[in-house]
Coordinates of C-alpha atoms in Angstrom, one line a residue:
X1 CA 0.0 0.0 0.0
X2 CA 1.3 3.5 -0.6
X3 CA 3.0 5.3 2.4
X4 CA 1.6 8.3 1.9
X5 CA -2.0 7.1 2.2
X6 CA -1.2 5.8 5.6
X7 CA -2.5 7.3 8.7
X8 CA 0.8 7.6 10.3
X9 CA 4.6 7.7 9.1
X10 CA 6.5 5.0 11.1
X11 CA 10.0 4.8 12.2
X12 CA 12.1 3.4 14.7
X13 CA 15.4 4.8 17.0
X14 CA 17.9 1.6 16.5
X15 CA 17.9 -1.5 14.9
X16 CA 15.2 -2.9 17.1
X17 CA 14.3 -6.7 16.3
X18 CA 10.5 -6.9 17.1
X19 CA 8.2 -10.0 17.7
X20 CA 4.8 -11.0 17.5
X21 CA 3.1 -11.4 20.9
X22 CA -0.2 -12.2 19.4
X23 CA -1.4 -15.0 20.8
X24 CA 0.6 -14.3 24.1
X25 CA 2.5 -17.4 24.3
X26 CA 6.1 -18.9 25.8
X27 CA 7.7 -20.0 22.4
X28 CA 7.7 -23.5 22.2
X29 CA 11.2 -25.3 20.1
X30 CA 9.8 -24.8 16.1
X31 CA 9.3 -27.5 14.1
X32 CA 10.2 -27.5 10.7
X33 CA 8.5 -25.3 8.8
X34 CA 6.7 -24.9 4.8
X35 CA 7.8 -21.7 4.7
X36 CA 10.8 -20.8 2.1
X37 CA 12.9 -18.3 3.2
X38 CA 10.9 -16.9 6.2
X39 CA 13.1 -16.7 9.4
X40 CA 11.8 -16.1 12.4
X41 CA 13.7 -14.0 15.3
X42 CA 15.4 -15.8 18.4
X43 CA 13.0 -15.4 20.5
X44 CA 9.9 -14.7 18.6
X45 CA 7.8 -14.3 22.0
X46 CA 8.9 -12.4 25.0
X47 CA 10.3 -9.2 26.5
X48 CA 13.5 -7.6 24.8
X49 CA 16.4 -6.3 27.1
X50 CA 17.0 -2.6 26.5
X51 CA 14.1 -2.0 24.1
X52 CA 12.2 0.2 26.0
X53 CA 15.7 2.4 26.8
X54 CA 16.2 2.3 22.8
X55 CA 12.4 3.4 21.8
X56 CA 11.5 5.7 24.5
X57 CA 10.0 9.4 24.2
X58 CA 10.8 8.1 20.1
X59 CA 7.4 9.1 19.4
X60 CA 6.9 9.9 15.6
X61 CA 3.1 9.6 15.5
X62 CA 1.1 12.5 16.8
X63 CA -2.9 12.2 17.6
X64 CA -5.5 13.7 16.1
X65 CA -7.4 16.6 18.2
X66 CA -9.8 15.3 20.4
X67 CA -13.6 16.8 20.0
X68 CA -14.5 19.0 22.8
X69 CA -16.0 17.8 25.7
X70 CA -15.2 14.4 24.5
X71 CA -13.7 11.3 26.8
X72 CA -10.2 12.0 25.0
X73 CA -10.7 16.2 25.6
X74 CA -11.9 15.4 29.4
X75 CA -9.1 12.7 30.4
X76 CA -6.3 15.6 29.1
X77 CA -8.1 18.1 31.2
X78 CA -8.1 16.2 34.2
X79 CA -4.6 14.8 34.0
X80 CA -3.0 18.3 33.5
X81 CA -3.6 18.8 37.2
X82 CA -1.0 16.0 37.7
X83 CA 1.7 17.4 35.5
X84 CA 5.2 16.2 36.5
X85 CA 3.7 12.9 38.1
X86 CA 5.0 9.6 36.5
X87 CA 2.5 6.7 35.6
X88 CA 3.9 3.5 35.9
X89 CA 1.9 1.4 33.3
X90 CA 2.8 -2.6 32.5
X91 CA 2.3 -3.6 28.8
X92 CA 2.9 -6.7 26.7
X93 CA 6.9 -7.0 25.6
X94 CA 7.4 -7.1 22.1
X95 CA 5.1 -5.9 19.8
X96 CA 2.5 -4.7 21.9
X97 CA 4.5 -2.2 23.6
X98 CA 5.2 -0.6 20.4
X99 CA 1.9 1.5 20.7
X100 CA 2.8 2.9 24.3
X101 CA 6.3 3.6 23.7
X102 CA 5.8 5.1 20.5
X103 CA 2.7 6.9 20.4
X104 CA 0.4 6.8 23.3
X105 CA 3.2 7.3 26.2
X106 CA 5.5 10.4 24.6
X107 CA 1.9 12.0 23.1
X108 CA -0.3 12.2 26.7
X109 CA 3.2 13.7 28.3
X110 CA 3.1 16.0 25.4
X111 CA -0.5 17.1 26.1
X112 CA -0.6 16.5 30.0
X113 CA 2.9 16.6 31.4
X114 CA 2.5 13.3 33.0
X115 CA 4.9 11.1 31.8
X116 CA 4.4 7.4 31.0
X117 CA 6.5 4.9 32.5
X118 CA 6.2 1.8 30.2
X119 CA 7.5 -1.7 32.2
X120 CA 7.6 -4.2 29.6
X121 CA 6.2 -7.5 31.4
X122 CA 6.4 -11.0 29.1
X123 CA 2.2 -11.9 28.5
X124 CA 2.6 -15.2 31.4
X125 CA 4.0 -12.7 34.1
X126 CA 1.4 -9.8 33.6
X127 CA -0.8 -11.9 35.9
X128 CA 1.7 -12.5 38.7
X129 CA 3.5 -9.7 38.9
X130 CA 0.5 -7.7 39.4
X131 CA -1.2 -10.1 41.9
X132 CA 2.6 -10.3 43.6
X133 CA 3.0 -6.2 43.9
X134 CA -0.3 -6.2 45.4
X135 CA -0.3 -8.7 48.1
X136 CA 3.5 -6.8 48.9
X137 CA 1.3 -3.9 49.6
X138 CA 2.0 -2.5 45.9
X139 CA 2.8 0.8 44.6
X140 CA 4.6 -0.4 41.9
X141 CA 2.1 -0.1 39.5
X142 CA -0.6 2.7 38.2
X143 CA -2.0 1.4 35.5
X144 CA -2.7 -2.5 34.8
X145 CA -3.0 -4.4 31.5
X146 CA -5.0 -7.9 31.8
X147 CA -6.5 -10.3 29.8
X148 CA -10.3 -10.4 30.7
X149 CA -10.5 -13.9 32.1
X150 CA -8.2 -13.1 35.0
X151 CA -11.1 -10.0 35.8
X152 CA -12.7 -12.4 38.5
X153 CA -9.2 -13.4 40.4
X154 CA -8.0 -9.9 40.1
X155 CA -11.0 -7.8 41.1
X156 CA -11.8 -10.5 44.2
X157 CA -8.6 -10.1 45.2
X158 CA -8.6 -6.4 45.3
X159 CA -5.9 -6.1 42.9
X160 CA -8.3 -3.5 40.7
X161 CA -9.7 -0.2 41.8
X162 CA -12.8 0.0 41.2
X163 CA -13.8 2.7 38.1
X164 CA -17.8 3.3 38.5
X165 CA -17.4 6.8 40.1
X166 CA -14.2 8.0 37.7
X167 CA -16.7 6.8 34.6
X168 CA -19.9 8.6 36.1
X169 CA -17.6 11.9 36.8
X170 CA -15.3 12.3 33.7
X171 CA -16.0 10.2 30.6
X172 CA -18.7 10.8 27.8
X173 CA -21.3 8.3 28.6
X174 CA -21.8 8.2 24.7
X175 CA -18.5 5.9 24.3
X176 CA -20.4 2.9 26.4
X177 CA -22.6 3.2 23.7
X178 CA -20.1 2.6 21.3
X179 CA -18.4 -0.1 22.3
X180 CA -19.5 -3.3 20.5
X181 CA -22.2 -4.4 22.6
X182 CA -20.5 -7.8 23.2
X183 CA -17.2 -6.6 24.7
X184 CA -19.1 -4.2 26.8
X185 CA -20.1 -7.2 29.0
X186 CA -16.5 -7.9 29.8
X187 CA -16.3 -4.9 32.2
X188 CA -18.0 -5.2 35.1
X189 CA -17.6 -8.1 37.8
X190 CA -20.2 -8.2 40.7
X191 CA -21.8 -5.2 39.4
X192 CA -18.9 -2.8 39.5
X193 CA -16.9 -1.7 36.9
X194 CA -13.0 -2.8 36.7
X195 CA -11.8 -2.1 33.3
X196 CA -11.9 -0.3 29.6
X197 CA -12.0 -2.7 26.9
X198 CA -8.9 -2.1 25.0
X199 CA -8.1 -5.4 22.3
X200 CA -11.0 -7.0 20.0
X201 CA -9.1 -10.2 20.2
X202 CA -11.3 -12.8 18.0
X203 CA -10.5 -15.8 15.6
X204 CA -10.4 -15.3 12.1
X205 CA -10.6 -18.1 9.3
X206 CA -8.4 -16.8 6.5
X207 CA -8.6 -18.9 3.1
X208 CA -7.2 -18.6 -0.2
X209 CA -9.5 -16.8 -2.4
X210 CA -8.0 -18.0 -5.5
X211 CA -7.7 -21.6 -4.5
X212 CA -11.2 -21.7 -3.8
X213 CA -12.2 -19.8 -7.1
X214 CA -9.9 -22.1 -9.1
X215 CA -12.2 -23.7 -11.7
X216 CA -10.6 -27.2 -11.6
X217 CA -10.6 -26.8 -7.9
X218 CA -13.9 -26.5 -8.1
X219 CA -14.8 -29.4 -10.2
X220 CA -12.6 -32.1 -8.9
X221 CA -14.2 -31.2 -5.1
X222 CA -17.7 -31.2 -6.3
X223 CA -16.7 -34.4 -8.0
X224 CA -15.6 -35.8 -4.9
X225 CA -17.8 -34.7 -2.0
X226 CA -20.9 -33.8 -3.9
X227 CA -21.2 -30.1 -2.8
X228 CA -19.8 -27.5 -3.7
X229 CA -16.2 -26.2 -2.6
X230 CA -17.1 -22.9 0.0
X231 CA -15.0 -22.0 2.4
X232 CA -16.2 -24.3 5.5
X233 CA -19.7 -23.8 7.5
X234 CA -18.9 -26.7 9.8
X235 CA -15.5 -28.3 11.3
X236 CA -16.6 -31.8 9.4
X237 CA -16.3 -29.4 6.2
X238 CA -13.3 -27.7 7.1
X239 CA -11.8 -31.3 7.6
X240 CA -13.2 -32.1 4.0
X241 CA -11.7 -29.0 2.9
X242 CA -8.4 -29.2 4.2
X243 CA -8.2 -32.7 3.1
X244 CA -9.0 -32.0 -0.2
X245 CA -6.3 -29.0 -0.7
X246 CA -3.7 -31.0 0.8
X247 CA -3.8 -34.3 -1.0
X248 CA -3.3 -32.1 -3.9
X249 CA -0.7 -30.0 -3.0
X250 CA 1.5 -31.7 -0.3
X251 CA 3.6 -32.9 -3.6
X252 CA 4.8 -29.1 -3.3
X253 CA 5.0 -28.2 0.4
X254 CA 1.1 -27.5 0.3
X255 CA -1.1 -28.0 2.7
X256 CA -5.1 -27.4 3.2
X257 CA -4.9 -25.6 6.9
X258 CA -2.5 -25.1 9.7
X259 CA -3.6 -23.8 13.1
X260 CA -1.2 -23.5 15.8
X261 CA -1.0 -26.4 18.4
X262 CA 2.1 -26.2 20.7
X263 CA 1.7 -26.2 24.5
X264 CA 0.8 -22.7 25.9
X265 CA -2.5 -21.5 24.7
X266 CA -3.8 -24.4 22.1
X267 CA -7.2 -24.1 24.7
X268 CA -8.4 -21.8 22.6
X269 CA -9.1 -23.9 20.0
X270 CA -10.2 -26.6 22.1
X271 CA -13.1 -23.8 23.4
X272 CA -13.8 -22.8 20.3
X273 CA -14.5 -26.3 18.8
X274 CA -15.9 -27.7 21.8
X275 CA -18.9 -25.6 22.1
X276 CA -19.4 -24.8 18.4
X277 CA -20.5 -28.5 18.8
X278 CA -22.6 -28.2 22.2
X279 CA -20.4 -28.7 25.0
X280 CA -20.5 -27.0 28.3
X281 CA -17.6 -26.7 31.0
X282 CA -19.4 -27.8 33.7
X283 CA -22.5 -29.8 34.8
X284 CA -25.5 -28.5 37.6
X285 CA -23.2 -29.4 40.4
X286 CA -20.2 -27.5 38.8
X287 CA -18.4 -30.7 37.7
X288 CA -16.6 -30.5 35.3
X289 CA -18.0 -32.0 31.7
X290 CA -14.7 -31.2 29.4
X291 CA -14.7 -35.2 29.2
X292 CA -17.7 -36.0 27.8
X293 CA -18.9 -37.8 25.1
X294 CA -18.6 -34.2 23.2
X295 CA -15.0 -33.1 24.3
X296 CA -13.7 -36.5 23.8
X297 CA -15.1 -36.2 20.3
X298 CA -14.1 -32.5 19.8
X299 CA -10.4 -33.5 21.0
X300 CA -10.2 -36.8 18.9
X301 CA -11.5 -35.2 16.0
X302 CA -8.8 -32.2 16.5
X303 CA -5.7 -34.3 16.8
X304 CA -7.4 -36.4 13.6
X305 CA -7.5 -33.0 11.9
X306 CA -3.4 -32.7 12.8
X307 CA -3.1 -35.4 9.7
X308 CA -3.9 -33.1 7.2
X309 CA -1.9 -30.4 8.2
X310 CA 1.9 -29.9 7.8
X311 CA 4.2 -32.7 9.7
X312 CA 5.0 -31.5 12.9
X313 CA 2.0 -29.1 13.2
X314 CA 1.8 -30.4 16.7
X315 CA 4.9 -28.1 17.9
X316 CA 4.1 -24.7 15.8
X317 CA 3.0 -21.7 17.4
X318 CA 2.0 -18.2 16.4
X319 CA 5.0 -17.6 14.1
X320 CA 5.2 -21.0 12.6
X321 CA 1.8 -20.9 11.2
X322 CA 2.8 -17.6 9.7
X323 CA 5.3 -18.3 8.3
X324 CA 3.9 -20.4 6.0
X325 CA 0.5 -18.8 5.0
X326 CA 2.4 -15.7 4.2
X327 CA 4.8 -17.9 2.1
X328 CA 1.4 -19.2 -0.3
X329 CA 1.3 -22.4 1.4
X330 CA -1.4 -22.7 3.2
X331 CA -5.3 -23.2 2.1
X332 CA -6.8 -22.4 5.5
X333 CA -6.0 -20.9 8.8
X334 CA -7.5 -19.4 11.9
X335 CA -5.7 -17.2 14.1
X336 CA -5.7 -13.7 15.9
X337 CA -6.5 -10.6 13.5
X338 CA -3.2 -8.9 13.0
X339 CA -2.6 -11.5 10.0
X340 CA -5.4 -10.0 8.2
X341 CA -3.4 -6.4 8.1
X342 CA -0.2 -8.1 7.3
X343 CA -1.2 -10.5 4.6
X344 CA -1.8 -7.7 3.0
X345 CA 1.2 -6.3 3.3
X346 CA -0.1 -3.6 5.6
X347 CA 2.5 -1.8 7.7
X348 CA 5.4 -4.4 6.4
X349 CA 7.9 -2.0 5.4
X350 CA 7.6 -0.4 9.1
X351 CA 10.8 -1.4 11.4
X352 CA 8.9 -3.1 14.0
X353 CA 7.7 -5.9 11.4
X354 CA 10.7 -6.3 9.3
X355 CA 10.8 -9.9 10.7
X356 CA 7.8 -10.6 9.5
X357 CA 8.3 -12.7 5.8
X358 CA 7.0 -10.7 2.9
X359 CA 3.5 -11.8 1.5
X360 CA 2.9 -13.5 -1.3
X361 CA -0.9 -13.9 -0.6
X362 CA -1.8 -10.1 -1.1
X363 CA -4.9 -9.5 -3.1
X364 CA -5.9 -13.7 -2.5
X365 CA -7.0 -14.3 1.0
X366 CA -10.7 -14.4 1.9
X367 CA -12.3 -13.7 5.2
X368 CA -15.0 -15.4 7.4
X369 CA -16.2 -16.4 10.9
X370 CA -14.7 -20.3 12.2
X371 CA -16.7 -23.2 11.4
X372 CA -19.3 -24.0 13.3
X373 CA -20.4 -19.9 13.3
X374 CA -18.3 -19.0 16.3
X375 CA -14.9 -17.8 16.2
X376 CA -13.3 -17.8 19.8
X377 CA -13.2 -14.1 21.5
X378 CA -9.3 -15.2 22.4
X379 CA -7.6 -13.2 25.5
X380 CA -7.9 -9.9 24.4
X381 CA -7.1 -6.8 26.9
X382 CA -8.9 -4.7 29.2
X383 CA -6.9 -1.5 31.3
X384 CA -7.1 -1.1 34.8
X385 CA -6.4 0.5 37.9
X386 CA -3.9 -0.8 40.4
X387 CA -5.5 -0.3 44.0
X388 CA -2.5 0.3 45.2
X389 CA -1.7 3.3 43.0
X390 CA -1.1 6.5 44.5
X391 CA -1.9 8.0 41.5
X392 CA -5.5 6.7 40.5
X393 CA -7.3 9.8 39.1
X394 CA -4.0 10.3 37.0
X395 CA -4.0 6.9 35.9
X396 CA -7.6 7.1 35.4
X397 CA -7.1 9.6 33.0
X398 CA -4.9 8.0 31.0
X399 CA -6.4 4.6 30.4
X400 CA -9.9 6.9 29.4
X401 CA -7.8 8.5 27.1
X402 CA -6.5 5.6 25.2
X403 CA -9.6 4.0 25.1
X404 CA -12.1 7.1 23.7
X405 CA -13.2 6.7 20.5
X406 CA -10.6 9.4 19.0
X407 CA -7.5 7.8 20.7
X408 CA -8.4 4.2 20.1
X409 CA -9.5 4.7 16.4
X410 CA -6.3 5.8 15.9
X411 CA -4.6 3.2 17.6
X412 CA -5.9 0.3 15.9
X413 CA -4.6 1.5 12.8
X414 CA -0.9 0.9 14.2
X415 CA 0.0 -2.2 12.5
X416 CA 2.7 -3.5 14.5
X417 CA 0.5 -2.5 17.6
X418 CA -1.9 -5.5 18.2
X419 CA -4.5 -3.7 19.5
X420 CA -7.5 -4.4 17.0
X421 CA -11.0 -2.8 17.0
X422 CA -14.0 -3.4 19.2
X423 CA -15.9 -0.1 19.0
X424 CA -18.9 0.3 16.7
X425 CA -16.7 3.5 15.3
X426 CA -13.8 1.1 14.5
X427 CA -15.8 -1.1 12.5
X428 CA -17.8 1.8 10.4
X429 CA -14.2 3.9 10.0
X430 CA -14.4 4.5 6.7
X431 CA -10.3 5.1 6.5
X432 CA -10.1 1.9 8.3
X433 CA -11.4 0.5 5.4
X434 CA -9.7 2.1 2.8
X435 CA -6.4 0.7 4.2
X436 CA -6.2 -2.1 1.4
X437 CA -8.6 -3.1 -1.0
X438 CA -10.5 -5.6 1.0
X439 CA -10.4 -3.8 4.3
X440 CA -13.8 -3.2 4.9
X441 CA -14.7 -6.8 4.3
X442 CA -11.9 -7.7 7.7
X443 CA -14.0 -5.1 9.1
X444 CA -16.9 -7.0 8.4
X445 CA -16.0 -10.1 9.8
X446 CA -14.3 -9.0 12.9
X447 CA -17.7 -7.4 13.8
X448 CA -19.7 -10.4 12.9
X449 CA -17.3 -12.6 14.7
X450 CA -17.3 -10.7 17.9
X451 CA -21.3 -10.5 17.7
X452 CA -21.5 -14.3 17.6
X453 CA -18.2 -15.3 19.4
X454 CA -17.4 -17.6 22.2
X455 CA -15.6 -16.1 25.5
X456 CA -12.8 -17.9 27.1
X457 CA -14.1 -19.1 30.9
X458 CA -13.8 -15.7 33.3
X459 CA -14.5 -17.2 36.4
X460 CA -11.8 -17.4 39.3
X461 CA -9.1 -19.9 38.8
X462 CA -9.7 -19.3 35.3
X463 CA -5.8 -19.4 34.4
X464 CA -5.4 -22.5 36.3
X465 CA -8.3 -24.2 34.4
X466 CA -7.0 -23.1 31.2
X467 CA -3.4 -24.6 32.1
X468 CA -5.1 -28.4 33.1
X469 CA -7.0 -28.4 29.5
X470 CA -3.8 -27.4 28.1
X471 CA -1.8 -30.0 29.1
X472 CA -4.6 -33.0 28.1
X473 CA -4.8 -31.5 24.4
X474 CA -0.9 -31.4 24.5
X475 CA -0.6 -34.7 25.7
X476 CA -2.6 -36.1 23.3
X477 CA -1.4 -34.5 20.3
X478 CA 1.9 -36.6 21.4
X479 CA 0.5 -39.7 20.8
X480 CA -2.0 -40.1 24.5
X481 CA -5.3 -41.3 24.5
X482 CA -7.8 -38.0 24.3
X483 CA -10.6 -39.6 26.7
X484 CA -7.7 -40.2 29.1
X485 CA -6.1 -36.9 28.6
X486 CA -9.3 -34.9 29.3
X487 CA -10.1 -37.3 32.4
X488 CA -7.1 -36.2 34.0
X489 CA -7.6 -32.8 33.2
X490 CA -11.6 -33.2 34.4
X491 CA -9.9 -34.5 38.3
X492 CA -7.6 -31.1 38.0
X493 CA -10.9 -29.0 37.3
X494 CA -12.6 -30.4 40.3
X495 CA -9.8 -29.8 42.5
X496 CA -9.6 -26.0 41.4
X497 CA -13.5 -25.6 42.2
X498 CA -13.2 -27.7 45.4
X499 CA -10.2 -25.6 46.5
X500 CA -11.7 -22.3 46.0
X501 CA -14.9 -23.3 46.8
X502 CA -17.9 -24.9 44.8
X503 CA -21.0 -23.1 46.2
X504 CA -18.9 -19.6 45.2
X505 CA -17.8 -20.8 41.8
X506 CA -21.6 -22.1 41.5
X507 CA -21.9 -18.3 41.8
X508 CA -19.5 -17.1 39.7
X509 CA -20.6 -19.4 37.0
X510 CA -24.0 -18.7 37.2
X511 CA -22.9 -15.0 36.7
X512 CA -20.5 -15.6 33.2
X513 CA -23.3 -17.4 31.7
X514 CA -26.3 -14.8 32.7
X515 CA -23.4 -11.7 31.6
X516 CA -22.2 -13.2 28.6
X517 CA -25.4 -14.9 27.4
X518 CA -25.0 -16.3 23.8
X519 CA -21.4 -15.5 24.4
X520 CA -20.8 -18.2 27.0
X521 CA -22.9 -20.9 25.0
X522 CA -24.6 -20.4 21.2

């Protein structure tokens, strides 16, 4: 895409190798990969020593002017009676922090005179090191990034200020409105408000236009499964499909699909496939059902799917299954947004993504919600207060400020950011969709899949549950039995409920279904 049509001009102080924190994950070793000449940093997940030294007060992006007596106007107003003070704010390493360091940190100094203390925190320490600060009587922190399931554990634990009375004072209560309806449920635990939405996190199937449209294609898969060949309603299509592309292409380092399934966060797609075909985490009496007869099928039929992806799919991550869907050999994938932007080349010649190997799929790839109509609403982010902050209003301010309408519109529009939309104004921004030829139609789908997507389990303990399930679909993509795996990981379930209490998780549960609705369970 043309520089000069971008929204901002990018640029980087240092060679600075940057990573893709996506999907939030430890790296895992790679396995050999499709992808011709695509190399991957060291460490492509994870914080980088001395980046935030190299990149700070670098800013080279400068926001629009917030509308008057706006959230982004108001926040600016409020925090200019803390000039001088010094926010300390924990983001994502890699990637992420990128938007911070860059734009949002050096700009709100620039406006406010409070300055922005970025402390770059690797995605599985976020958590703990916030929880750890606070039960050391804290202070460390102002403002708190989090992924939404960890809500519950943080806000019970009084790790989160409550924001009810900073929302009702200084922000427009027209942005509530304009959040997407379904990540406005996210904010509240127990009837108080603990976050701003921040991250539209949701799964994306990506396909190959062109392989789809192919006239023999077509032909030889109607030929062969009597219907025609559509990019998949339901995972027994997607299997068909995937079959399908790769019987005729593995001759050439082809293969129909790829999703990522190494140890750390391959839940998700365990969730996502699990209810798409009716199950439910846990029974009346808060057992836990992940070993039924449904997530003993869901499971089996996932590590059956593994055959007809690339050998050694069982070890790739986030970059792996990158790596070869930009390199043209993949039919299928689903993953986080930001490969929607970058297969399109969007934001690639930008220093924080020169790691990231050039597309060759630009101008082919399709979009459309998972199989089974419910792409999983994966992690995400919401901003915080620390309780412990002796800087709340200040901090307050900021994280109002980054989220308002303005501020975030612009901010999703960073490519090497990660932060993606979730406001109604993201979704209808008509620059957004001018950013490359097929924008608006990402646009489309990222609303559609957040409408009808499934939210990962934000009850307390939630990280703990997520780490049990883990380890069964890990164990038996190495060769264990699934109905074995998931029996295990069903005792571990029940433990975490009995140890924190089942009557109060009864409660808890009760509460993420009645909040989330069809978002819990089509």
């Amino acid at each position: 895409m043309n520089a000069k049509k971008r929204t901002f001009a990018f640029s980087v102080v240092g060679a600075i190798a940057m990573v893709a924190s996506a999907c939030a994950a430890p790296p895992a070793p790679a396995a050999p990969a499709p992808a011709a000449e695509a190399t991957a940093p060291p460490n492509p997940v994870g914080e980088l020593a001395g980046q935030a030294k190299e990149v700070a007060a670098s800013a080279v992006m400068t926001a629009m002017p917030p509308k008057a007596g706006g959230s982004a106007a108001r926040a600016i107003e409020l925090a200019k009676k803390y000039a001088g003070t010094t926010l300390n704010v924990t983001w994502e390493a890699g990637l992420q922090s990128q938007d911070p360091l860059l734009f949002s940190a050096p700009e709100f100094e620039r406006l406010t005179g409070v300055k922005i203390n970025v402390i770059e925190t690797p995605f599985t320490e976020l958590f703990s090191k916030a929880v750890a600060d606070h039960q050391a009587g804290g202070g460390a922190y102002d403002v708190l990034n989090y992924a939404p399931t960890w809500l519950a554990d943080l806000a019970d634990g009084g790790v989160l200020e409550p924001l009810d009375a900073y929302i009702e004072q200084y922000m427009n209560k027209d942005d509530l409105n304009d959040l997407h309806p379904t990540y406005a449920k996210y904010q509240q635990w127990k009837g108080k408000t603990y976050g701003l939405w921040d991250d539209g996190d949701v799964f994306v199937m990506y396909y190959r236009r062109d392989w789809f449209e192919d006239d023999k294609n077509k032909a030889d898969f109607k030929a062969s499964y009597n219907r025609e060949l559509t990019p998949p309603k339901t995972w027994q299509e997607w299997d068909e499909v995937c079959s399908f592309f790769t019987e005729r292409g593995k001759a050439n380092n082809e293969y129909g699909c790829a999703i990522q399934r190494t140890a750390g966060n391959t839940y998700l797609w365990f969730y996502e496939q699990f209810r798409s075909n009716g199950g439910r985490f846990f029974d009346e009496d808060m057992r836990a059902t992940i070993n039924s007869d449904i997530g003993v099928k869901t499971l089996t039929d996932m590590v059956n799917a593994n055959k007809n992806m690339p050998p050694g799919v069982e070890k790739w991550g986030f970059v792996e299954v990158l790596q070869a869907w930009m390199d043209g050999k993949l039919g299928m994938i689903i993953t986080w947004p930001p490969i929607g932007r970058w297969s399109e080349g969007y934001g690639l010649e930008s220093k924080q993504l020169e790691w990231v190997p050039k597309t060759k799929v630009a101008g082919k790839v399709g979009y459309a919600v998972s199989p089974g109509g419910h792409s999983e609403l994966a992690v995400g982010f919401m901003l915080g207060v620390s309780s412990n902050s002796k800087n709340k209003e200040a901090a307050y301010a900021f994280i109002q400020w980054l989220t308002s309408p303005e501020i975030s519109g612009q901010r999703v529009k960073i490519p090497f950011a990660l932060r993606d939309p979730y406001r109604m104004s993201h979704f209808n921004d008509p620059d957004y969709a001018k950013l490359w030829p097929n924008a608006a139609e990402y646009l489309k789908v990222l609303q559609e899949g957040a409408a009808t997507g499934l939210a990962d389990l934000g009850i307390p303990g939630a990280r703990e549950y997520e780490e049990a399930l883990d380890r069964a679909i890990t164990a038996a993509y190495s060769g264990g039995d699934p109905k074995a795996a998931l029996d295990k990981a069903a005792e571990e379930w029940n433990a975490i409920t009995e140890r924190i209490g089942v009557e109060s998780q009864k409660a808890a549960y009760a509460d993420w279904q009645a909040r989330l609705g069809a978002n819990a369970y089509p």
